[in-house]
Short mmCIF file of C-alpha atoms and ligand atoms in Angstrom, two decimals:
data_model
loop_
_atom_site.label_atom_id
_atom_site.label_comp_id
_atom_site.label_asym_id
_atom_site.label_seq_id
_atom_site.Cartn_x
_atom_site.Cartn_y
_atom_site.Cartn_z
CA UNK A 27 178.59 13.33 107.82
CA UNK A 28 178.99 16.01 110.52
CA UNK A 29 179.52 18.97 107.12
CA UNK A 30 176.26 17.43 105.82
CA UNK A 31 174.96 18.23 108.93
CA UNK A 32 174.95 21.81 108.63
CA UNK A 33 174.54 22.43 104.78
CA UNK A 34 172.05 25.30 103.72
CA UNK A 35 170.31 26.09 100.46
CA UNK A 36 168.91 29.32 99.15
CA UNK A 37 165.16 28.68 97.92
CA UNK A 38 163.83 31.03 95.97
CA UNK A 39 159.80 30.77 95.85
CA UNK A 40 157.58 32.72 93.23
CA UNK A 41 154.89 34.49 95.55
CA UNK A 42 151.79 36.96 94.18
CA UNK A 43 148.15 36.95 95.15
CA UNK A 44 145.65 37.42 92.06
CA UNK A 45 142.89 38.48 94.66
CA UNK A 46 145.12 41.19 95.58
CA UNK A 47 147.07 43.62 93.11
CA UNK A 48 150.11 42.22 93.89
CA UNK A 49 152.66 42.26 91.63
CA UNK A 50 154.52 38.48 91.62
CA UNK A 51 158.45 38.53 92.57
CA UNK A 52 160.25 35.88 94.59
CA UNK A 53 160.88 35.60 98.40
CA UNK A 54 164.56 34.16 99.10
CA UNK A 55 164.65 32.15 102.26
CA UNK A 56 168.02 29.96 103.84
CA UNK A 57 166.76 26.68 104.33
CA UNK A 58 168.81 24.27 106.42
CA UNK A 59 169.05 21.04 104.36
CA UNK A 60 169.79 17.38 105.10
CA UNK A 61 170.83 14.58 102.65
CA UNK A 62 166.96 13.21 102.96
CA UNK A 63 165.29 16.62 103.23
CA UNK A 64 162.70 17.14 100.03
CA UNK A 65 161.72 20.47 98.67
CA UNK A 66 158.34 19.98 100.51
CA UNK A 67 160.16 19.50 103.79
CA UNK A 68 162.08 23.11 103.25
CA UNK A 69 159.22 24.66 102.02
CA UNK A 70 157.25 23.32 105.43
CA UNK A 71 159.94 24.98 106.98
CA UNK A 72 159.99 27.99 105.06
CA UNK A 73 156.31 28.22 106.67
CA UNK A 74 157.06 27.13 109.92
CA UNK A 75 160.11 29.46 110.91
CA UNK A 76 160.78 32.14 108.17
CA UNK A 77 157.27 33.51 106.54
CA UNK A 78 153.59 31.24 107.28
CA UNK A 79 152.06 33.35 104.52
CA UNK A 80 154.05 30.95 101.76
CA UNK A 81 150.82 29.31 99.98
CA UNK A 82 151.27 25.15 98.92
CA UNK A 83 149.43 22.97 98.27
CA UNK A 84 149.86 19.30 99.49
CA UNK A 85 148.83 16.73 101.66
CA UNK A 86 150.00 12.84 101.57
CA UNK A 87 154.00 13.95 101.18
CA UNK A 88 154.57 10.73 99.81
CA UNK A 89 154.03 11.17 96.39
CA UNK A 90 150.36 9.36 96.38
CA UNK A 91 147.71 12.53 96.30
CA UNK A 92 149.11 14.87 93.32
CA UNK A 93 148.76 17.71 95.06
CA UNK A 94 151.83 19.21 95.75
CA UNK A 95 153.27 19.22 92.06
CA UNK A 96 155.24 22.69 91.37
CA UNK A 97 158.32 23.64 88.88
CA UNK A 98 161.19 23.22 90.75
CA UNK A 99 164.23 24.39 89.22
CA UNK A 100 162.39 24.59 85.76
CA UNK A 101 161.06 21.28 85.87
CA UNK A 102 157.50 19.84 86.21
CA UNK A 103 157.76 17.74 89.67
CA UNK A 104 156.25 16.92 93.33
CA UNK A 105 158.09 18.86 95.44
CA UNK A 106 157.64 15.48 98.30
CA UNK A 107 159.13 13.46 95.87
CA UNK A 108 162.28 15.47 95.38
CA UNK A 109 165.50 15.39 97.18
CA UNK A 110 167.25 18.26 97.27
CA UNK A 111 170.51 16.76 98.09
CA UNK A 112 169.49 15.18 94.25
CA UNK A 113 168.97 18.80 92.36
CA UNK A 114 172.84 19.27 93.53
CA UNK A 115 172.41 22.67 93.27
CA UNK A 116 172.47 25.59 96.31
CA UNK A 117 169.67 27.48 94.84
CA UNK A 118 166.01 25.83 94.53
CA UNK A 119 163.70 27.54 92.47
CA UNK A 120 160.11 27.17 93.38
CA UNK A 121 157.28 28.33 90.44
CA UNK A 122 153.88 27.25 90.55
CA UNK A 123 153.02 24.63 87.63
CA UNK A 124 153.16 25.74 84.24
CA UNK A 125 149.72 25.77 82.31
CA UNK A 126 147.41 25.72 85.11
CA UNK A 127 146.02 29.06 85.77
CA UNK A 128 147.41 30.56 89.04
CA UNK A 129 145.81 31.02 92.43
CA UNK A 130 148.42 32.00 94.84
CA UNK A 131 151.82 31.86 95.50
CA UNK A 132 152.66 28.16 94.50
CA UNK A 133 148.82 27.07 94.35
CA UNK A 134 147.25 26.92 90.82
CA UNK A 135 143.83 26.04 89.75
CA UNK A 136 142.90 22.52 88.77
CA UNK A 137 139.43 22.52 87.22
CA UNK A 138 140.26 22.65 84.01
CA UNK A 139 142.58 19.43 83.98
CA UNK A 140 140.01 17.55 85.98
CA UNK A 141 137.48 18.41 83.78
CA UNK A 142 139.37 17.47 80.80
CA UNK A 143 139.68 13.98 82.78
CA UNK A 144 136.29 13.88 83.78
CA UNK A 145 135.14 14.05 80.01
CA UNK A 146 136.97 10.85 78.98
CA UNK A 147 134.07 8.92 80.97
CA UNK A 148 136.86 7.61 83.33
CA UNK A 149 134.74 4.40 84.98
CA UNK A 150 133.62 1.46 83.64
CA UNK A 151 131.32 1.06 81.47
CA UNK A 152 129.90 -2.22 80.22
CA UNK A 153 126.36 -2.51 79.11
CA UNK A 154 125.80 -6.06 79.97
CA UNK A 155 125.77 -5.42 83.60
CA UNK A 156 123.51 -3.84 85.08
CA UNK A 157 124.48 -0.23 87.69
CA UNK A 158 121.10 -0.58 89.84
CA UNK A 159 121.20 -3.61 91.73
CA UNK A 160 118.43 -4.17 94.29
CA UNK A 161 119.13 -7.94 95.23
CA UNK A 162 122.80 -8.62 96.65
CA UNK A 163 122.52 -12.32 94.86
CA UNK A 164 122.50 -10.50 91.33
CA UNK A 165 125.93 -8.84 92.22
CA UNK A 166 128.56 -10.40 89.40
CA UNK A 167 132.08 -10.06 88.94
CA UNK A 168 134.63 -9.96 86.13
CA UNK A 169 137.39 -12.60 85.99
CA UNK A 170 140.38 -11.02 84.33
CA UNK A 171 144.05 -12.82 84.03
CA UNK A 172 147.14 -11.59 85.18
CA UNK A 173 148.07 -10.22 81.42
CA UNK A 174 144.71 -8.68 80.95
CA UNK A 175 145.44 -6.92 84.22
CA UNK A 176 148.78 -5.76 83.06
CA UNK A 177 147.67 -3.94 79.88
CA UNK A 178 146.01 -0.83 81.80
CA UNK A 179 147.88 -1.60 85.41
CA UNK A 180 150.86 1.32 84.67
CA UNK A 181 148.20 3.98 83.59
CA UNK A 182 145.26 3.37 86.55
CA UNK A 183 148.39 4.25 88.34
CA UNK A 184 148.11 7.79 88.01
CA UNK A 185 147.27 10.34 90.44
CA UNK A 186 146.45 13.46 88.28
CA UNK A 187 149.19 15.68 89.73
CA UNK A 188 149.05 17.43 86.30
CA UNK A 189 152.83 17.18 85.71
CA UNK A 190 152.40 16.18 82.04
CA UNK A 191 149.96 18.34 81.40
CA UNK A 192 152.16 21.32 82.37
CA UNK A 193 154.62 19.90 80.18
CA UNK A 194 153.24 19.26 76.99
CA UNK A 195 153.64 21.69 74.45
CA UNK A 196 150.53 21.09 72.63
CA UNK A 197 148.82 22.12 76.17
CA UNK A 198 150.91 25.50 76.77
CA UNK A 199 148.78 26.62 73.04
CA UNK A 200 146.28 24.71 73.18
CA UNK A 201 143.66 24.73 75.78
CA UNK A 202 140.97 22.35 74.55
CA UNK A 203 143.43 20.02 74.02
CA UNK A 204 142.91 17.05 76.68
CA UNK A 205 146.31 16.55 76.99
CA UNK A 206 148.29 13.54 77.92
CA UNK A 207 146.71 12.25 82.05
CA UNK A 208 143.06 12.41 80.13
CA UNK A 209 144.38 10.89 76.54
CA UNK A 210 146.33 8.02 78.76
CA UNK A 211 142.95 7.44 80.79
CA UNK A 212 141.07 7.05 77.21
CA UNK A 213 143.32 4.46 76.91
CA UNK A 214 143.06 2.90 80.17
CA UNK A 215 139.43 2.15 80.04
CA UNK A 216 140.11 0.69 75.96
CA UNK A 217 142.77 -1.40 77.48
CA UNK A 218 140.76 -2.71 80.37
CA UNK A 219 138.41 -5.88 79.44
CA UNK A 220 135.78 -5.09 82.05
CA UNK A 221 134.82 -2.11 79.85
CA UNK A 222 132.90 -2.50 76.50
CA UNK A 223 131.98 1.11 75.31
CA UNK A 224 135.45 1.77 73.29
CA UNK A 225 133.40 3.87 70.61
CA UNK A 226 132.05 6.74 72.82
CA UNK A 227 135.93 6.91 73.68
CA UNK A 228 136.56 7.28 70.34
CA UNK A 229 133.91 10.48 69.57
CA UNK A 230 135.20 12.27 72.20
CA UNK A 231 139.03 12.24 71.48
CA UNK A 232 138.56 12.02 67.75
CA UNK A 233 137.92 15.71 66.57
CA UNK A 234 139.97 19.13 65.66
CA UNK A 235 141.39 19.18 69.35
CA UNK A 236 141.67 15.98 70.26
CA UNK A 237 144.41 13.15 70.23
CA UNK A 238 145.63 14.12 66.60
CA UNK A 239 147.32 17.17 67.98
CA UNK A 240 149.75 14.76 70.30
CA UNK A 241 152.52 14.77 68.12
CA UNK A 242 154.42 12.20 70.58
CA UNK A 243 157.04 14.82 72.20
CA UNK A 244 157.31 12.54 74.89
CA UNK A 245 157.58 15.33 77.89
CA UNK A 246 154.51 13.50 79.78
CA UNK A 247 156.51 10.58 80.30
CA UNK A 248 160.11 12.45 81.31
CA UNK A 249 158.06 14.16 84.14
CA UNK A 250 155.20 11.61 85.01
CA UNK A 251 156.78 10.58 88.88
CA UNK A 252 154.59 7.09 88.60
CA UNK A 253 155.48 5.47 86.17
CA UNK A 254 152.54 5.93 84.07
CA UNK A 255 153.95 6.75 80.86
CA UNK A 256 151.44 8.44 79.21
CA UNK A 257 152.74 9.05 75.77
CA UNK A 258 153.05 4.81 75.73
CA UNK A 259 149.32 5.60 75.79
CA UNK A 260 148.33 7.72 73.47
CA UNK A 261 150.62 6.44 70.85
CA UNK A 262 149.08 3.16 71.29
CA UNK A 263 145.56 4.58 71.62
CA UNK A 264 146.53 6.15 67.95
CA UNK A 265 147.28 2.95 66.87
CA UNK A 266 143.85 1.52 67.91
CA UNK A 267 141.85 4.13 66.20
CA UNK A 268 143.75 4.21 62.83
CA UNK A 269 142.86 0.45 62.89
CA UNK A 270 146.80 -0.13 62.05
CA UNK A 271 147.50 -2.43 65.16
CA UNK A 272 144.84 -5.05 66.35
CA UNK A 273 143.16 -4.51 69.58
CA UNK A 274 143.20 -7.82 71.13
CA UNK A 275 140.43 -6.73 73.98
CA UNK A 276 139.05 -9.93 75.02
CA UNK A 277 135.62 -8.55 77.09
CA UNK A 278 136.45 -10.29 80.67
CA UNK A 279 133.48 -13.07 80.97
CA UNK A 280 131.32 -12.54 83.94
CA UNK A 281 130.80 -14.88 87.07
CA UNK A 282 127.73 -14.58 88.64
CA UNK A 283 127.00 -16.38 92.44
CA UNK A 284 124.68 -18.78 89.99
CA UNK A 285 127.45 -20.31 87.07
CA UNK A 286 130.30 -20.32 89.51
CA UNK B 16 135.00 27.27 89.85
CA UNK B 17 135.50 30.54 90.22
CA UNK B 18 138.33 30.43 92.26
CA UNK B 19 140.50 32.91 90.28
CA UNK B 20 137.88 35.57 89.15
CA UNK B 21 139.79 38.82 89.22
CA UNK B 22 139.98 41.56 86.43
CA UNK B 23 143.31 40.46 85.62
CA UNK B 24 141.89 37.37 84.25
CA UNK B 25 143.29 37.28 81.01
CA UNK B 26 146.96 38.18 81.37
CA UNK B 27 149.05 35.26 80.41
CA UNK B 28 150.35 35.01 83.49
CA UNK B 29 147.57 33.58 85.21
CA UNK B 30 146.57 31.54 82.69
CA UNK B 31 149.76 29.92 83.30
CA UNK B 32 149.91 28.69 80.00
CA UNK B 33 153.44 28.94 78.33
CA UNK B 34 152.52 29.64 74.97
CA UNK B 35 154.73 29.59 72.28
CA UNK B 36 157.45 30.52 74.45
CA UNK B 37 157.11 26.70 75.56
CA UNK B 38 157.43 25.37 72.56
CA UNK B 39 160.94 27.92 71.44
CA UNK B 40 162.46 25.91 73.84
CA UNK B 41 163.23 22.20 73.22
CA UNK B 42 166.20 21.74 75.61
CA UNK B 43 164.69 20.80 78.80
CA UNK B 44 162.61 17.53 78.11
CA UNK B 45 165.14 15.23 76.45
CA UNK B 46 165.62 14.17 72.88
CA UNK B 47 162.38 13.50 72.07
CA UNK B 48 161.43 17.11 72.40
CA UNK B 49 164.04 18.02 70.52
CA UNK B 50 162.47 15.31 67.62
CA UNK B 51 159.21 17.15 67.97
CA UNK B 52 160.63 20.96 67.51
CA UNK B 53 162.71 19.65 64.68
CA UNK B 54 160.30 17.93 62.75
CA UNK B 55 158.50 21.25 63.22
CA UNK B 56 161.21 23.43 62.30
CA UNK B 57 162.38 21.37 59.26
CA UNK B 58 158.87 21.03 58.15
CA UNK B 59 158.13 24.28 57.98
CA UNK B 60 161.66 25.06 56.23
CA UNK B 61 160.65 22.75 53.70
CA UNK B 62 157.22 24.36 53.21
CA UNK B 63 158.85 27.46 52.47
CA UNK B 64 161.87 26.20 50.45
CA UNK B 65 158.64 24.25 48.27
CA UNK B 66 156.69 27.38 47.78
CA UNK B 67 160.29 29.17 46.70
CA UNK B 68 161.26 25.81 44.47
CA UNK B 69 157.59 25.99 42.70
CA UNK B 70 157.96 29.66 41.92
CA UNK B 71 161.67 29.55 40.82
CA UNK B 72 161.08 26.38 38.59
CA UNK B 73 157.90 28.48 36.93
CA UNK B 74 160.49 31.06 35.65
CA UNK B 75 160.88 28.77 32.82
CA UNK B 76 157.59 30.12 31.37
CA UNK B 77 159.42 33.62 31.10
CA UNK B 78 162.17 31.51 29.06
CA UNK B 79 165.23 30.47 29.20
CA UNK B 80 167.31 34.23 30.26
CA UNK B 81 164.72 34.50 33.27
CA UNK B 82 165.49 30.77 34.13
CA UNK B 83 169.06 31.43 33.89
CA UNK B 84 168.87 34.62 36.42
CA UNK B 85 167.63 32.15 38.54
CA UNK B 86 169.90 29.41 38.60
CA UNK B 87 172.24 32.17 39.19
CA UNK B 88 170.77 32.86 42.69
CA UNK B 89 171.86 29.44 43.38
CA UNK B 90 174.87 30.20 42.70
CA UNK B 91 176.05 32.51 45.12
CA UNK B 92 177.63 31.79 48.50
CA UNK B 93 173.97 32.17 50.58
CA UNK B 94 172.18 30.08 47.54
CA UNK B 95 174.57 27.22 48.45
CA UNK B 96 174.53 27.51 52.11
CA UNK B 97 170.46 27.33 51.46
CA UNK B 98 170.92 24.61 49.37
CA UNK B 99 173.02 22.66 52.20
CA UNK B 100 170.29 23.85 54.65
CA UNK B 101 167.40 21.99 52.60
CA UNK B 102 169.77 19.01 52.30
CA UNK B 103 169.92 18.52 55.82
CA UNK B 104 166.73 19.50 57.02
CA UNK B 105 164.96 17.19 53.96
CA UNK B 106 167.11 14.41 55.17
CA UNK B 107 166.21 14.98 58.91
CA UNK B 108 162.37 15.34 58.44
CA UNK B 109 162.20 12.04 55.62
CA UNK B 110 164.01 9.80 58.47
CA UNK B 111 162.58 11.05 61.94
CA UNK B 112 159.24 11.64 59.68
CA UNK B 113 159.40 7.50 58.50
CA UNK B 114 160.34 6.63 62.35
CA UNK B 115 157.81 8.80 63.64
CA UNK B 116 155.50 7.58 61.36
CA UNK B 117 155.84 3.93 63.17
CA UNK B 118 155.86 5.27 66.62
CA UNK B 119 152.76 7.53 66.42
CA UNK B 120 151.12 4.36 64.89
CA UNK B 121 152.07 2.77 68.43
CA UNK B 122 154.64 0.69 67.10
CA UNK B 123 158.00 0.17 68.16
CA UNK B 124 157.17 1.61 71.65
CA UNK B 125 157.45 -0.98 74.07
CA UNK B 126 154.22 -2.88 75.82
CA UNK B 127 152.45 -1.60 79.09
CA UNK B 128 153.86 -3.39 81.80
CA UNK B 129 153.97 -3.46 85.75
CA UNK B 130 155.81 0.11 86.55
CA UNK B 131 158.77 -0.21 88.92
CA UNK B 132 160.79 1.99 90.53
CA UNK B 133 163.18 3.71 88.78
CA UNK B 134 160.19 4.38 86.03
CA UNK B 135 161.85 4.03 83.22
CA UNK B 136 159.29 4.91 80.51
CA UNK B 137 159.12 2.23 77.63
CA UNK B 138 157.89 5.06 75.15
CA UNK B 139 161.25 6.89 75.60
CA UNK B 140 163.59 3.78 74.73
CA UNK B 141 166.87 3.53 73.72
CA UNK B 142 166.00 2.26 69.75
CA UNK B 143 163.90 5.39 69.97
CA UNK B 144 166.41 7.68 70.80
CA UNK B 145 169.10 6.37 68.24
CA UNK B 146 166.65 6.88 65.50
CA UNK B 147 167.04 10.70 66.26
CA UNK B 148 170.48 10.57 66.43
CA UNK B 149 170.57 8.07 63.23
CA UNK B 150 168.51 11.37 61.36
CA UNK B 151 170.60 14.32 62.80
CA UNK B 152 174.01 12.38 61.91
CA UNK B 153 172.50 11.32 58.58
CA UNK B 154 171.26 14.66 57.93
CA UNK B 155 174.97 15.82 59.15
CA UNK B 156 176.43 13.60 56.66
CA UNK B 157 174.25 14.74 54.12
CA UNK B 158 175.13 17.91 54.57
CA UNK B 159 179.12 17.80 54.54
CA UNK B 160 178.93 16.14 50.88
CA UNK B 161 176.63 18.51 49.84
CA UNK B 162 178.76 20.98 51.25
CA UNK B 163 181.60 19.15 49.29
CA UNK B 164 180.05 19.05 45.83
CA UNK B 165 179.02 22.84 46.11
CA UNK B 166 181.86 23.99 47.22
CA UNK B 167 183.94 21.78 46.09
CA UNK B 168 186.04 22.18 42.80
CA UNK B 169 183.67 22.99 39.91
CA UNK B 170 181.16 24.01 41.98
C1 HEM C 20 159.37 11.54 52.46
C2 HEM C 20 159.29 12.73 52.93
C3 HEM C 20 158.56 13.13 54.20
C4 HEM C 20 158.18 12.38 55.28
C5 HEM C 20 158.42 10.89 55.55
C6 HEM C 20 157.49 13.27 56.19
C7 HEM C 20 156.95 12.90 57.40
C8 HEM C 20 156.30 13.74 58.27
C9 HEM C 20 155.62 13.35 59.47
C10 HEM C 20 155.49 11.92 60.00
C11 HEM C 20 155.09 14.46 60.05
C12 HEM C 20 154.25 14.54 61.31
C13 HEM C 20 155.12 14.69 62.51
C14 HEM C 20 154.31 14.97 63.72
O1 HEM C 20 153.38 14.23 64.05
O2 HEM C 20 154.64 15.94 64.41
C15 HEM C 20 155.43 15.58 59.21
C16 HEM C 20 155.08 16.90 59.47
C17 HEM C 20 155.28 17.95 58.58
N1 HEM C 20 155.88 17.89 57.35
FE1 HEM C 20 156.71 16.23 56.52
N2 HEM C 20 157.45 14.53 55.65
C18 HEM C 20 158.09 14.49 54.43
C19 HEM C 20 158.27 15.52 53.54
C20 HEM C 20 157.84 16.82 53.75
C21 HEM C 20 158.00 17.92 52.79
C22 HEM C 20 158.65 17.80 51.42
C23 HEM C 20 157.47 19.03 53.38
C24 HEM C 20 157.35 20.47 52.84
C25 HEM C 20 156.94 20.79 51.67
C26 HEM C 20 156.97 18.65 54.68
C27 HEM C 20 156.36 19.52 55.57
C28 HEM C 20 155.87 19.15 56.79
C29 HEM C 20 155.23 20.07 57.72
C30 HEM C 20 154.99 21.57 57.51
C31 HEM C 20 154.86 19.31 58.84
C32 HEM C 20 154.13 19.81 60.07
C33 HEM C 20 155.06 19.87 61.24
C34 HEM C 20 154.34 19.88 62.54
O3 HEM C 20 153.13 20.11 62.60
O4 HEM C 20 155.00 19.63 63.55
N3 HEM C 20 157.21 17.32 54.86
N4 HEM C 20 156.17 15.13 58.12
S1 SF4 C 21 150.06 10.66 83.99
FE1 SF4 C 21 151.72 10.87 85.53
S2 SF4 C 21 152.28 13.07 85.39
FE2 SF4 C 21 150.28 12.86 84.42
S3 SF4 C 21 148.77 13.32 86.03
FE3 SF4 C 21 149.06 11.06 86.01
S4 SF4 C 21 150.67 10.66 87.51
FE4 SF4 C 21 150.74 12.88 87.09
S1 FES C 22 152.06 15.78 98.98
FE1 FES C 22 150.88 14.18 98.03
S2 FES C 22 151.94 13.94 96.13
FE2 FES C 22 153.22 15.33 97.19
#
């Protein structure tokens, strides 16, 4: 216990500042380390005692917002979500995320991921209900089972930290390519019985740089930190539109206040 | 956005994207990676071994002394360690290539279930994973009685 106590690490952070014409290179800074302390925690420290100029991003440090994902010794990850005491190595090398474009230091730019998830129409959609509702008694709700819940449960489970994305190699060449968070929420909404607008889905992912060029090298799902699995996804999703397995969507039925 | 409008814009280092560089390097993701820069590699082998195999087959036109010179090329110490190389890689990319064509169909991947911690993805299973090793150790085998026949007495 008492030589855990006192154990140190070296982490070595990438800094530059593209506002600036600063040329990137890495800080080193001695962290004091404990068996529970995660790379957020050191680099909090970093900040804190060493150099406040050290730019992260992050904000629930409990792996929930997706904010604070960063390569950490060469891997895609969320640096609140891993140990150090688990990298078991004394030097911790902080980069900011692969295929994002970078901002500062460890901060890179989101907008394109987002926008790539924004495109896949990620609500639901369902024609036979109506969005503008102007008397509270014409308010209905789906019933959906257990097992209906359970075929999209894993993927609404993602936060969009963009740790697949920065991992897939179709996305490091490809830039139009909506990579595997927005190809796993395609599937989501296909999966989910509430939703009954598969074929606009289908349009946008089905062309020259869409889910064809997933050729299932299953790095999404090594790095995803929730579970999510999106490769399980899009493979599936692929299935679906080739019409080789059977979609076995049942539309949820609707109970109004009036049939109940 | 235009949160990162600088003149520096296009350099590849703020894009942040890895490029090919990302793809060169299949050893940090697990085997499945390594299944998708094979198939790549082998594939692309093969394309190239085709194009050579349509154009040294064609010789026969030219009759039977250029089709000769040819088969000699084949015989030489690199023209058999080629011809091992398309053994292997053919017998990689035919037996990844039939798995692969089940699992990019969706099948053979597991169902969606409730995640729990530790995550273990259902798309990276274990029947998965010995169907790469089931094509590299085929395509090893391959290769060693290829080897044998070539080199072998006679050969
Ligand atoms: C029975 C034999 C074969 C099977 C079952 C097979 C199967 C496959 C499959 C499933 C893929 C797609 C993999 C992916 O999604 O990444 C593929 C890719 C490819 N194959 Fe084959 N193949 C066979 C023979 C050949 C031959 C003879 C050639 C060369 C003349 C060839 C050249 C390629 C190339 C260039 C690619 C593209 C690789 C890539 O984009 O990653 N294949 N093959
Ligand atoms: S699928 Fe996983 S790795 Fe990708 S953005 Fe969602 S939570 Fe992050
Ligand atoms: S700080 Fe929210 S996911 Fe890490």
């Amino acid at each position: 216990m008492s030589n855990e106590e006192n154990k140190k690490v070296q982490l070595k952070v990438y800094r530059t500042n593209y506002n600036k014409d600063d040329s990137s290179h890495y800080d080193k800074f001695e962290v004091p380390v404990k068996r529970w302390t995660t790379v957020l925690d050191a680099l909090l420290h970093v900040k804190s005692y060493s150099d406040s100029s050290v730019g992260i991003r992050y904000s629930c440090r409990m792996a929930s917002c997706g904010s604070c994902g960063m390569k950490i010794n060469g891997k895609p990850s969320l640096a609140c979500y891993t140990k150090i005491s688990e990298l078991k190595d004394d030097v911790i090398v902080c980069e900011p995320l692969p295929n994002f474009p970078r901002i500062r230091d460890l901060v890179s730019d989101f907008s394109q991921f987002f926008s790539h998830h924004k495109n896949m129409k990620p609500f639901i959609q369902n024609d036979k209900v109506s969005v503008d509702i102007d008397d509270k008694s014409d308010l209905v709700e789906f019933e959906q089972t257990h097992e209906d819940v359970d075929k999209y449960l894993q993927f609404s489970y993602c936060i969009r930290c963009g740790l697949c994305y920065s991992a897939c190699p179709t996305v490091a060449t490809d830039p139009k390519f909506p990579g595997p968070q927005a190809l796993s929420q395609a599937y989501r909404y296909e999966a989910d019985g509430r939703d009954n607008s598969k074929k606009t889905r289908f349009n946008i992912i089905d062309e020259r740089h869409g889910i064809w060029r997933c050729h299932f090298a299953g790095s999404c799902s090594v790095v995803c930190p929730k579970g999510v699995d999106p490769a399980l996804g899009i493979q599936l999703l692929k299935g679906h539109m080739l019409g080789l397995s059977k979609n076995n969507k049942k539309i949820s039925t609707l109970r109004t206040k009036n049939n109940e | 956005m235009g949160t990162v409008s600088n003149n520096k814009e296009n350099n590849n280092m703020n894009s942040g994207r890895e490029g090919i560089r990302g793809w060169l390097n299949p050893t940090r993701y697990g085997w499945e990676r390594v299944s998708y820069w094979l198939q790549r590699l082998t594939g692309l082998f093969l394309l190239v071994y085709f194009v050579g195999h349509v154009y040294e087959t064609s010789s026969l036109t030219n009759g039977v002394d250029a089709w000769n010179s040819m088969l000699e090329l084949t015989q030489t110490i690199g023209g058999h360690i080629f011809l091992i190389l398309v053994i292997g890689t053919s017998t990689f990319h035919t037996v990844n290539g039939i798995r692969l064509i089940f699992t990019e169909s969706g099948k053979g991947l597991g169902k969606p279930g409730r995640p729990d911690y530790p995550y273990n993805p259902s798309s990276l299973n274990y029947t998965q994973k010995s169907g790469i090793w089931i094509a590299l150790l085929l395509a090893c085998i391959a290769m060693l009685y290829g080897g044998m026949v070539l080199f072998g007495e006679g050969g």
